[in-house]
Short mmCIF file of C-alpha atoms in Angstrom, two decimals:
data_model
loop_
_atom_site.label_atom_id
_atom_site.label_comp_id
_atom_site.label_asym_id
_atom_site.label_seq_id
_atom_site.Cartn_x
_atom_site.Cartn_y
_atom_site.Cartn_z
CA UNK A 1 -9.79 -10.02 12.99
CA UNK A 2 -7.03 -12.29 11.82
CA UNK A 3 -9.12 -14.83 9.92
CA UNK A 4 -12.74 -13.70 9.94
CA UNK A 5 -12.11 -11.15 7.21
CA UNK A 6 -10.94 -13.92 4.89
CA UNK A 7 -14.32 -15.57 5.18
CA UNK A 8 -15.98 -12.45 3.79
CA UNK A 9 -13.95 -12.62 0.58
CA UNK A 10 -16.43 -15.10 -0.88
CA UNK A 11 -19.51 -12.96 -0.21
CA UNK A 12 -20.75 -9.39 -0.28
CA UNK A 13 -19.12 -7.27 2.37
CA UNK A 14 -18.59 -3.57 3.08
CA UNK A 15 -15.43 -1.49 3.19
CA UNK A 16 -16.33 -0.47 6.73
CA UNK A 17 -17.41 -2.73 9.52
CA UNK A 18 -20.46 -0.96 10.95
CA UNK A 19 -23.44 0.67 9.26
CA UNK A 20 -24.20 4.26 10.31
CA UNK A 21 -27.21 6.57 10.12
CA UNK A 22 -27.58 8.49 6.83
CA UNK A 23 -26.81 11.78 8.58
CA UNK A 24 -25.39 11.32 12.04
CA UNK A 25 -25.27 13.90 14.81
CA UNK A 26 -22.86 14.36 17.66
CA UNK A 27 -23.44 11.57 20.17
CA UNK A 28 -24.27 8.97 17.53
CA UNK A 29 -22.02 6.31 16.09
CA UNK A 30 -19.86 7.69 13.33
CA UNK A 31 -16.47 9.08 12.32
CA UNK A 32 -15.12 12.38 11.07
CA UNK A 33 -12.46 12.28 8.35
CA UNK A 34 -10.85 15.34 6.77
CA UNK A 35 -8.22 16.41 4.29
CA UNK A 36 -6.69 19.89 4.18
CA UNK A 37 -3.92 21.30 1.99
CA UNK A 38 -2.40 24.69 1.26
CA UNK A 39 1.02 26.17 0.56
CA UNK A 40 2.18 25.07 4.00
CA UNK A 41 1.49 21.37 3.54
CA UNK A 42 -1.11 18.62 3.26
CA UNK A 43 -2.82 16.92 6.20
CA UNK A 44 -5.24 14.09 6.87
CA UNK A 45 -7.27 13.64 10.04
CA UNK A 46 -9.71 11.18 11.57
CA UNK A 47 -11.81 10.79 14.70
CA UNK A 48 -12.62 7.10 15.11
CA UNK A 49 -15.97 7.01 16.90
CA UNK A 50 -17.12 3.66 18.22
CA UNK A 51 -17.88 1.54 21.28
CA UNK A 52 -14.57 -0.29 21.63
CA UNK A 53 -11.45 1.46 22.97
CA UNK A 54 -9.29 -1.65 22.43
CA UNK A 55 -7.42 -0.10 19.52
CA UNK A 56 -4.07 -0.58 17.77
CA UNK A 57 -1.55 1.09 15.50
CA UNK A 58 0.83 -1.07 13.45
CA UNK A 59 3.46 -0.84 10.72
CA UNK A 60 3.95 -3.16 7.73
CA UNK A 61 7.06 -2.60 5.56
CA UNK A 62 6.69 -2.98 1.81
CA UNK A 63 8.73 -5.36 -0.34
CA UNK A 64 9.56 -5.81 -4.01
CA UNK A 65 8.93 -2.14 -4.79
CA UNK A 66 5.67 -1.89 -2.87
CA UNK A 67 5.20 0.87 -0.31
CA UNK A 68 4.97 0.15 3.40
CA UNK A 69 2.18 1.60 5.51
CA UNK A 70 1.10 2.57 9.00
CA UNK A 71 -2.39 1.31 9.84
CA UNK A 72 -4.89 1.86 12.66
CA UNK A 73 -7.83 -0.23 13.83
CA UNK A 74 -9.44 -2.15 16.66
CA UNK A 75 -8.49 -5.17 18.75
CA UNK A 76 -9.24 -7.44 15.78
CA UNK A 77 -6.92 -5.24 13.69
CA UNK A 78 -9.05 -4.90 10.58
CA UNK A 79 -7.54 -1.83 8.96
CA UNK A 80 -9.75 1.22 9.42
CA UNK A 81 -7.32 3.75 7.98
CA UNK A 82 -3.68 4.64 7.58
CA UNK A 83 -0.90 6.28 5.56
CA UNK A 84 1.78 4.81 3.33
CA UNK A 85 5.40 5.88 3.12
CA UNK A 86 4.65 8.11 0.11
CA UNK A 87 2.19 10.25 2.05
CA UNK A 88 -1.07 8.74 0.72
CA UNK A 89 -3.67 8.44 3.47
CA UNK A 90 -7.20 7.06 3.69
CA UNK A 91 -9.92 6.28 6.17
CA UNK A 92 -13.16 4.34 5.84
CA UNK A 93 -16.53 5.52 7.18
CA UNK A 94 -19.76 3.64 7.75
CA UNK A 95 -22.92 4.58 5.82
CA UNK A 96 -26.22 2.91 4.97
CA UNK A 97 -26.09 -0.24 2.86
CA UNK A 98 -25.96 0.13 -0.91
CA UNK A 99 -26.00 -2.64 -3.52
CA UNK A 100 -23.18 -2.09 -6.01
CA UNK A 101 -23.59 -3.78 -9.42
CA UNK A 102 -20.76 -5.37 -11.30
CA UNK A 103 -18.99 -3.60 -14.14
CA UNK A 104 -18.92 -5.88 -17.21
CA UNK A 105 -15.48 -6.38 -18.64
CA UNK A 106 -13.68 -5.39 -15.44
CA UNK A 107 -11.95 -7.91 -13.16
CA UNK A 108 -13.78 -8.32 -9.87
CA UNK A 109 -12.03 -7.28 -6.70
CA UNK A 110 -12.70 -6.85 -3.01
CA UNK A 111 -12.29 -3.83 -0.79
CA UNK A 112 -9.35 -5.59 0.81
CA UNK A 113 -7.50 -6.17 -2.42
CA UNK A 114 -8.25 -2.64 -3.64
CA UNK A 115 -6.83 -0.99 -0.52
CA UNK A 116 -3.87 -3.37 -0.45
CA UNK A 117 -3.17 -2.54 -4.09
CA UNK A 118 -3.40 1.24 -3.86
CA UNK A 119 -1.57 1.58 -0.56
CA UNK A 120 1.22 -0.58 -1.92
CA UNK A 121 1.46 1.06 -5.35
CA UNK A 122 0.08 4.61 -5.25
CA UNK A 123 1.49 7.90 -4.07
CA UNK A 124 -1.42 10.03 -5.35
CA UNK A 125 -5.20 10.19 -5.46
CA UNK A 126 -5.02 10.19 -9.27
CA UNK A 127 -3.33 6.80 -9.09
CA UNK A 128 -5.99 5.51 -6.65
CA UNK A 129 -8.82 6.52 -8.98
CA UNK A 130 -7.09 5.07 -12.05
CA UNK A 131 -6.77 1.72 -10.33
CA UNK A 132 -10.34 1.95 -9.05
CA UNK A 133 -11.57 2.56 -12.59
CA UNK A 134 -9.86 -0.63 -13.77
CA UNK A 135 -11.81 -2.99 -11.45
CA UNK A 136 -15.31 -3.99 -10.38
CA UNK A 137 -16.31 -4.32 -6.71
CA UNK A 138 -19.88 -5.64 -6.71
CA UNK A 139 -21.75 -6.48 -3.53
CA UNK A 140 -23.32 -4.84 -0.52
CA UNK A 141 -21.37 -1.79 0.64
CA UNK A 142 -22.03 -0.04 3.95
CA UNK A 143 -19.04 2.24 3.82
CA UNK A 144 -17.14 4.89 1.90
CA UNK A 145 -13.51 6.08 1.78
CA UNK A 146 -11.73 9.41 1.85
CA UNK A 147 -8.27 9.41 0.24
CA UNK A 148 -5.80 12.30 0.27
CA UNK A 149 -2.22 12.80 -0.93
CA UNK A 150 0.71 15.11 -0.26
CA UNK A 151 0.22 16.90 -3.60
CA UNK A 152 -3.03 18.66 -2.70
CA UNK A 153 -5.61 16.17 -4.05
CA UNK A 154 -8.37 14.26 -2.28
CA UNK A 155 -11.49 12.25 -3.15
CA UNK A 156 -14.41 10.59 -1.41
CA UNK A 157 -15.19 7.16 -2.86
CA UNK A 158 -18.88 6.44 -2.29
CA UNK A 159 -20.29 3.07 -3.35
CA UNK A 160 -21.67 4.46 -6.64
CA UNK A 161 -19.87 7.79 -7.07
CA UNK A 162 -16.52 9.48 -6.64
CA UNK A 163 -16.42 13.07 -5.37
CA UNK A 164 -13.17 14.88 -6.09
CA UNK A 165 -12.05 17.59 -3.72
CA UNK A 166 -12.24 20.99 -5.39
CA UNK A 167 -11.06 23.41 -2.71
CA UNK A 168 -8.59 23.68 0.15
CA UNK A 169 -10.22 20.91 2.15
CA UNK A 170 -12.67 18.01 2.06
CA UNK A 171 -14.65 16.52 4.96
CA UNK A 172 -16.53 13.21 5.18
CA UNK A 173 -18.84 11.92 7.88
CA UNK A 174 -21.55 9.29 7.71
CA UNK A 175 -23.81 10.33 4.86
CA UNK A 176 -23.61 10.44 1.06
CA UNK A 177 -22.75 13.94 -0.05
CA UNK A 178 -23.81 13.05 -3.60
CA UNK A 179 -27.38 12.72 -2.31
CA UNK A 180 -27.54 15.73 0.03
CA UNK A 181 -27.16 19.25 -1.37
CA UNK A 182 -24.80 21.51 0.56
CA UNK A 183 -27.66 23.67 1.87
CA UNK A 184 -29.47 20.61 3.25
CA UNK A 185 -26.60 19.05 5.18
CA UNK A 186 -27.35 18.76 8.90
CA UNK A 187 -24.65 16.46 10.29
CA UNK A 188 -23.23 18.43 13.22
CA UNK A 189 -19.73 17.03 12.91
CA UNK A 190 -19.64 17.78 9.20
CA UNK A 191 -20.88 21.33 9.74
CA UNK A 192 -18.43 22.03 12.56
CA UNK A 193 -15.44 20.63 10.68
CA UNK A 194 -16.21 22.49 7.43
CA UNK A 195 -16.78 25.76 9.28
CA UNK A 196 -13.50 25.56 11.18
CA UNK A 197 -11.50 24.60 8.12
CA UNK A 198 -13.10 27.33 6.07
CA UNK A 199 -12.18 29.88 8.74
CA UNK A 200 -8.58 28.72 8.98
CA UNK A 201 -6.08 31.11 7.43
CA UNK A 202 -3.43 28.37 7.22
CA UNK A 203 -3.44 24.64 7.84
CA UNK A 204 -1.20 22.91 10.35
CA UNK A 205 -1.15 19.97 12.73
CA UNK A 206 -2.56 22.21 15.45
CA UNK A 207 -5.38 23.40 13.18
CA UNK A 208 -6.38 19.83 12.31
CA UNK A 209 -6.18 18.91 15.97
CA UNK A 210 -8.56 21.73 16.88
CA UNK A 211 -11.08 20.43 14.33
CA UNK A 212 -10.87 16.89 15.68
CA UNK A 213 -11.22 18.13 19.25
CA UNK A 214 -14.32 20.13 18.29
CA UNK A 215 -15.94 17.07 16.66
CA UNK A 216 -15.00 14.37 19.16
CA UNK A 217 -17.76 12.31 20.74
CA UNK A 218 -18.33 11.30 24.35
CA UNK A 219 -21.11 9.04 25.56
CA UNK A 220 -22.40 5.66 24.40
CA UNK A 221 -20.16 6.15 21.39
CA UNK A 222 -16.74 7.70 22.00
CA UNK A 223 -13.86 8.99 19.96
CA UNK A 224 -11.63 6.02 20.71
CA UNK A 225 -8.60 7.41 18.86
CA UNK A 226 -7.72 10.37 16.68
CA UNK A 227 -5.07 10.48 13.98
CA UNK A 228 -3.42 13.46 12.29
CA UNK A 229 -1.27 12.71 9.25
CA UNK A 230 1.47 15.08 8.10
CA UNK A 231 1.54 13.79 4.55
CA UNK A 232 4.68 15.57 3.40
CA UNK A 233 6.68 14.68 6.50
CA UNK A 234 5.16 11.15 6.71
CA UNK A 235 4.44 11.61 10.40
CA UNK A 236 1.42 10.28 12.33
CA UNK A 237 0.18 12.15 15.39
CA UNK A 238 -1.94 9.91 17.62
CA UNK A 239 -4.39 10.71 20.43
CA UNK A 240 -6.34 8.23 22.56
CA UNK A 241 -9.97 8.30 23.66
CA UNK A 242 -10.59 12.00 23.21
CA UNK A 243 -7.50 13.03 25.18
CA UNK A 244 -5.90 15.84 23.20
CA UNK A 245 -3.53 16.81 26.01
CA UNK A 246 -1.28 13.82 25.32
CA UNK A 247 0.11 12.76 22.00
CA UNK A 248 2.40 10.15 20.48
CA UNK A 249 4.09 10.78 17.16
CA UNK A 250 5.49 8.23 14.72
CA UNK A 251 7.92 8.85 11.90
CA UNK A 252 6.46 6.34 9.45
CA UNK A 253 9.62 5.80 7.43
CA UNK A 254 11.62 5.13 10.60
CA UNK A 255 9.01 2.67 11.88
CA UNK A 256 8.94 0.89 8.51
CA UNK A 257 12.70 0.44 8.65
CA UNK A 258 11.97 -2.17 11.33
CA UNK A 259 10.20 -5.47 10.79
CA UNK A 260 6.41 -5.62 11.02
CA UNK A 261 5.27 -4.52 14.49
CA UNK A 262 2.42 -2.85 16.35
CA UNK A 263 1.23 -1.31 19.60
CA UNK A 264 -1.97 -1.40 21.59
CA UNK A 265 -2.80 2.30 21.71
CA UNK A 266 -3.87 2.31 25.36
CA UNK A 267 -0.38 1.16 26.35
CA UNK A 268 1.17 4.25 24.76
CA UNK A 269 -0.70 6.76 26.92
CA UNK A 270 -1.26 7.59 30.61
CA UNK A 271 -4.16 5.79 32.32
CA UNK A 272 -7.51 6.96 30.96
CA UNK A 273 -10.35 6.32 33.39
CA UNK A 274 -13.10 6.75 30.81
CA UNK A 275 -11.45 4.35 28.37
CA UNK A 276 -10.70 1.85 31.11
CA UNK A 277 -14.32 1.75 32.23
CA UNK A 278 -15.55 1.10 28.70
CA UNK A 279 -12.82 -1.42 27.94
CA UNK A 280 -13.10 -3.45 31.16
CA UNK A 281 -16.20 -5.51 30.27
CA UNK A 282 -14.88 -6.15 26.74
CA UNK A 283 -11.54 -7.34 28.09
CA UNK A 284 -13.39 -9.56 30.59
CA UNK A 285 -15.46 -11.20 27.84
CA UNK A 286 -12.36 -11.82 25.73
CA UNK A 287 -10.56 -13.33 28.73
CA UNK A 288 -13.53 -15.55 29.62
CA UNK A 289 -13.84 -16.99 26.13
CA UNK A 290 -10.09 -17.52 25.92
CA UNK A 291 -10.01 -19.25 29.31
CA UNK A 292 -12.81 -21.59 28.26
CA UNK A 293 -11.22 -22.50 24.93
CA UNK A 294 -7.48 -22.51 25.56
CA UNK A 295 -6.72 -25.03 28.29
CA UNK A 296 -3.63 -26.87 27.06
CA UNK A 297 -1.00 -24.75 28.80
CA UNK A 298 2.60 -25.08 27.62
CA UNK A 299 3.33 -26.55 24.19
CA UNK A 300 6.46 -28.42 23.07
CA UNK A 301 8.50 -26.02 20.86
CA UNK A 302 9.58 -28.96 18.66
CA UNK A 303 5.94 -29.86 18.06
CA UNK A 304 5.17 -26.27 17.11
CA UNK A 305 7.82 -26.35 14.40
CA UNK A 306 5.77 -29.02 12.58
CA UNK A 307 2.98 -26.47 12.24
CA UNK A 308 4.98 -23.51 10.97
CA UNK A 309 4.90 -22.46 7.32
CA UNK A 310 2.81 -20.59 4.77
CA UNK A 311 -0.73 -21.67 4.02
CA UNK A 312 -3.22 -20.41 1.42
CA UNK A 313 -6.97 -19.94 1.72
CA UNK A 314 -7.08 -19.36 -2.05
CA UNK A 315 -4.41 -18.49 -4.62
CA UNK A 316 -2.68 -15.32 -3.50
CA UNK A 317 -4.36 -15.22 -0.06
CA UNK A 318 -1.69 -16.42 2.38
CA UNK A 319 -1.71 -17.15 6.09
CA UNK A 320 1.71 -17.26 7.74
CA UNK A 321 2.37 -19.42 10.82
CA UNK A 322 5.56 -19.30 12.87
CA UNK A 323 6.82 -20.30 16.31
CA UNK A 324 8.70 -17.88 18.54
CA UNK A 325 9.74 -18.52 22.12
CA UNK A 326 7.47 -21.53 22.47
CA UNK A 327 4.42 -19.59 21.22
CA UNK A 328 2.64 -20.23 17.93
CA UNK A 329 1.64 -17.07 16.11
CA UNK A 330 0.08 -16.07 12.82
CA UNK A 331 -0.21 -13.14 10.47
CA UNK A 332 -1.66 -12.18 7.13
CA UNK A 333 -0.49 -9.50 4.70
CA UNK A 334 -0.92 -5.98 6.13
CA UNK A 335 -1.11 -7.23 9.71
CA UNK A 336 1.34 -7.78 12.57
CA UNK A 337 1.82 -11.16 14.23
CA UNK A 338 -0.85 -12.41 16.63
CA UNK A 339 -0.32 -15.06 19.32
CA UNK A 340 -2.44 -18.21 19.19
CA UNK A 341 -3.41 -19.89 22.46
CA UNK A 342 -3.14 -23.71 22.56
CA UNK A 343 -6.30 -25.76 23.10
CA UNK A 344 -4.49 -29.03 22.30
CA UNK A 345 -1.30 -30.09 20.55
CA UNK A 346 -2.89 -29.36 17.14
CA UNK A 347 -5.64 -26.86 18.01
CA UNK A 348 -5.12 -23.18 18.68
CA UNK A 349 -7.45 -20.31 19.52
CA UNK A 350 -7.60 -16.63 18.70
CA UNK A 351 -10.09 -14.37 20.58
CA UNK A 352 -10.64 -10.69 19.84
CA UNK A 353 -13.28 -7.97 19.72
CA UNK A 354 -14.45 -5.79 16.84
CA UNK A 355 -15.25 -2.09 16.70
CA UNK A 356 -18.58 -2.63 18.42
CA UNK A 357 -16.90 -4.60 21.21
CA UNK A 358 -18.44 -7.90 20.06
CA UNK A 359 -16.19 -10.82 20.96
CA UNK A 360 -15.23 -13.33 18.26
CA UNK A 361 -13.39 -16.63 18.57
CA UNK A 362 -11.49 -18.57 15.93
CA UNK A 363 -10.29 -22.16 16.17
CA UNK A 364 -7.37 -23.33 14.03
CA UNK A 365 -7.18 -27.13 13.77
CA UNK A 366 -3.96 -28.37 12.14
CA UNK A 367 -3.93 -31.66 10.22
CA UNK A 368 -0.63 -33.58 10.21
CA UNK A 369 0.90 -35.87 7.60
CA UNK A 370 4.43 -37.25 7.53
CA UNK A 371 5.63 -35.21 10.45
CA UNK A 372 4.26 -31.79 9.54
CA UNK A 373 0.99 -29.93 9.15
CA UNK A 374 -0.47 -29.87 5.66
CA UNK A 375 -3.85 -28.20 6.22
CA UNK A 376 -5.60 -25.93 8.71
CA UNK A 377 -9.33 -26.10 9.30
CA UNK A 378 -10.43 -22.67 10.51
CA UNK A 379 -13.73 -22.26 12.35
CA UNK A 380 -15.06 -18.83 13.28
CA UNK A 381 -17.52 -18.24 16.13
CA UNK A 382 -18.37 -21.94 16.19
CA UNK A 383 -19.96 -21.76 12.73
CA UNK A 384 -18.44 -20.73 9.42
CA UNK A 385 -15.34 -22.68 8.46
CA UNK A 386 -12.74 -22.83 5.72
CA UNK A 387 -9.53 -24.71 4.93
CA UNK A 388 -6.03 -23.34 4.40
CA UNK A 389 -3.56 -25.58 2.54
CA UNK A 390 0.20 -25.51 3.00
CA UNK A 391 1.97 -23.69 0.18
CA UNK A 392 5.55 -24.42 -0.79
CA UNK A 393 5.88 -21.39 -3.06
CA UNK A 394 5.13 -18.59 -0.59
CA UNK A 395 6.94 -17.20 2.41
CA UNK A 396 6.23 -14.70 5.20
CA UNK A 397 8.10 -12.17 3.10
CA UNK A 398 5.55 -12.37 0.28
CA UNK A 399 5.50 -8.88 -1.28
CA UNK A 400 2.43 -6.73 -0.79
CA UNK A 401 2.19 -6.22 -4.55
CA UNK A 402 2.05 -9.98 -5.13
CA UNK A 403 -0.64 -10.34 -2.49
CA UNK A 404 -2.75 -7.61 -4.06
CA UNK A 405 -2.33 -9.14 -7.51
CA UNK A 406 -3.29 -12.55 -6.20
CA UNK A 407 -6.40 -11.18 -4.53
CA UNK A 408 -7.44 -9.49 -7.75
CA UNK A 409 -6.79 -12.65 -9.76
CA UNK A 410 -8.97 -14.63 -7.37
CA UNK A 411 -11.96 -12.54 -8.55
CA UNK A 412 -13.69 -12.69 -5.21
CA UNK A 413 -16.79 -10.48 -4.89
CA UNK A 414 -17.48 -7.94 -2.15
CA UNK A 415 -15.83 -4.91 -0.64
CA UNK A 416 -14.35 -5.49 2.79
CA UNK A 417 -12.20 -3.71 5.30
CA UNK A 418 -8.61 -4.85 5.46
CA UNK A 419 -7.72 -8.06 7.26
CA UNK A 420 -7.14 -7.68 10.96
CA UNK A 421 -4.69 -9.38 13.25
CA UNK A 422 -3.33 -9.01 16.72
CA UNK A 423 0.02 -9.54 18.36
CA UNK A 424 1.43 -9.09 21.82
CA UNK A 425 2.34 -5.54 22.72
CA UNK A 426 5.76 -4.68 21.32
CA UNK A 427 8.11 -3.97 24.19
CA UNK A 428 9.89 -1.23 22.23
CA UNK A 429 7.53 1.69 22.77
CA UNK A 430 8.20 4.90 20.84
CA UNK A 431 9.38 7.93 22.71
CA UNK A 432 6.73 10.42 23.66
CA UNK A 433 7.13 13.37 21.36
CA UNK A 434 4.68 15.85 22.81
CA UNK A 435 2.54 16.59 25.84
CA UNK A 436 0.22 19.64 25.82
CA UNK A 437 -2.52 21.17 28.06
CA UNK A 438 -17.31 14.33 0.43
CA UNK A 439 -18.17 19.35 -4.46
CA UNK A 440 -18.61 17.95 -7.83
CA UNK A 441 -19.22 14.37 -8.89
CA UNK A 442 -16.36 13.29 -11.10
CA UNK A 443 -17.54 9.85 -12.14
CA UNK A 444 -19.40 6.79 -10.94
CA UNK A 445 -19.07 3.02 -10.79
CA UNK A 446 -22.01 2.20 -13.02
#
């Protein structure tokens, strides 16, 4: 969510939000991520399997030479995966917890700063692994990544090992391939995806779609969205809640030509009864918490202006606050703007749900001095708190590269998923483009 992820920077945290079984089977919580490349092009794909269909896609332009990216995630908008404007894609998958030791002599980083850095600066998997080799990310991991590029290269980054792709394709689900020999692998989604890709005579969007459709989940855990990335064309194909008959496509470079923006995925598709049934109780819990906390009603626009500005949790970790149309809203790097609901003239609330559908609340309490806010006390779920201090040097246009560098310089331990945020649904919906009936171990982190 918008602020909760910042709190994890000071502790040990995973690159994926939810731990999974060592070798999942269809019907269990988990995701399927794939990369495929041949003479016809390079493609990435992901089935996001979870309990929460409140999902989003958003676009964050790059500045100062950094690349912009399209990201996907849940209602709290922690980045789960995405593709940058140079055709580098990744997705994170949950696995069992692993303790990752530090690497003496290497600057410590977090999962957030690592992903921010490589998505802003890399166009290839070689670049990703070079930058990974230059840092240390100690802490408790419960996730792994699959990265792929438009040049035909891919790699799975496990907590302790990197597995380079060696053939036409690479598939990752929710177990460590470094620990399970090929002959012993039993994950049904992994087996189905590898079989279909191996049988394919040529790769295409339709071929990747057929693999995702064959590995989708339906039950307690559902495939809440599916993404297909045309890495050469920089196009994202999006499906919602296992519905492969309807699709939305996004030209990433065109979307990035606009300012930062995002869409709730459900609003881009026809009504989906299954998704609506699962989402209804989550939406009700979010609404109930928000109604209990945010009771102030309308807020004076002039008073809101005293609160606007850039604040820092730590050097290089900004929080941007602005007022638009009488509504106070906030964002962090790599996220769109999220509206804050007033609880008083100086207190504002953000309520959202994570991938599991668990509802979280955050209270921002502004402290005033000489006619403007100078600090924000941030409390999450009524417990953990932190302070953000107004910064005169930063601005909402702070380049992604500077943010990544600042995060690295802060030397904060752990490996976390990217910061999440939420904003109101953008009224400019994209046009509908279509409607139709982790190999050898290269090196480790030791």
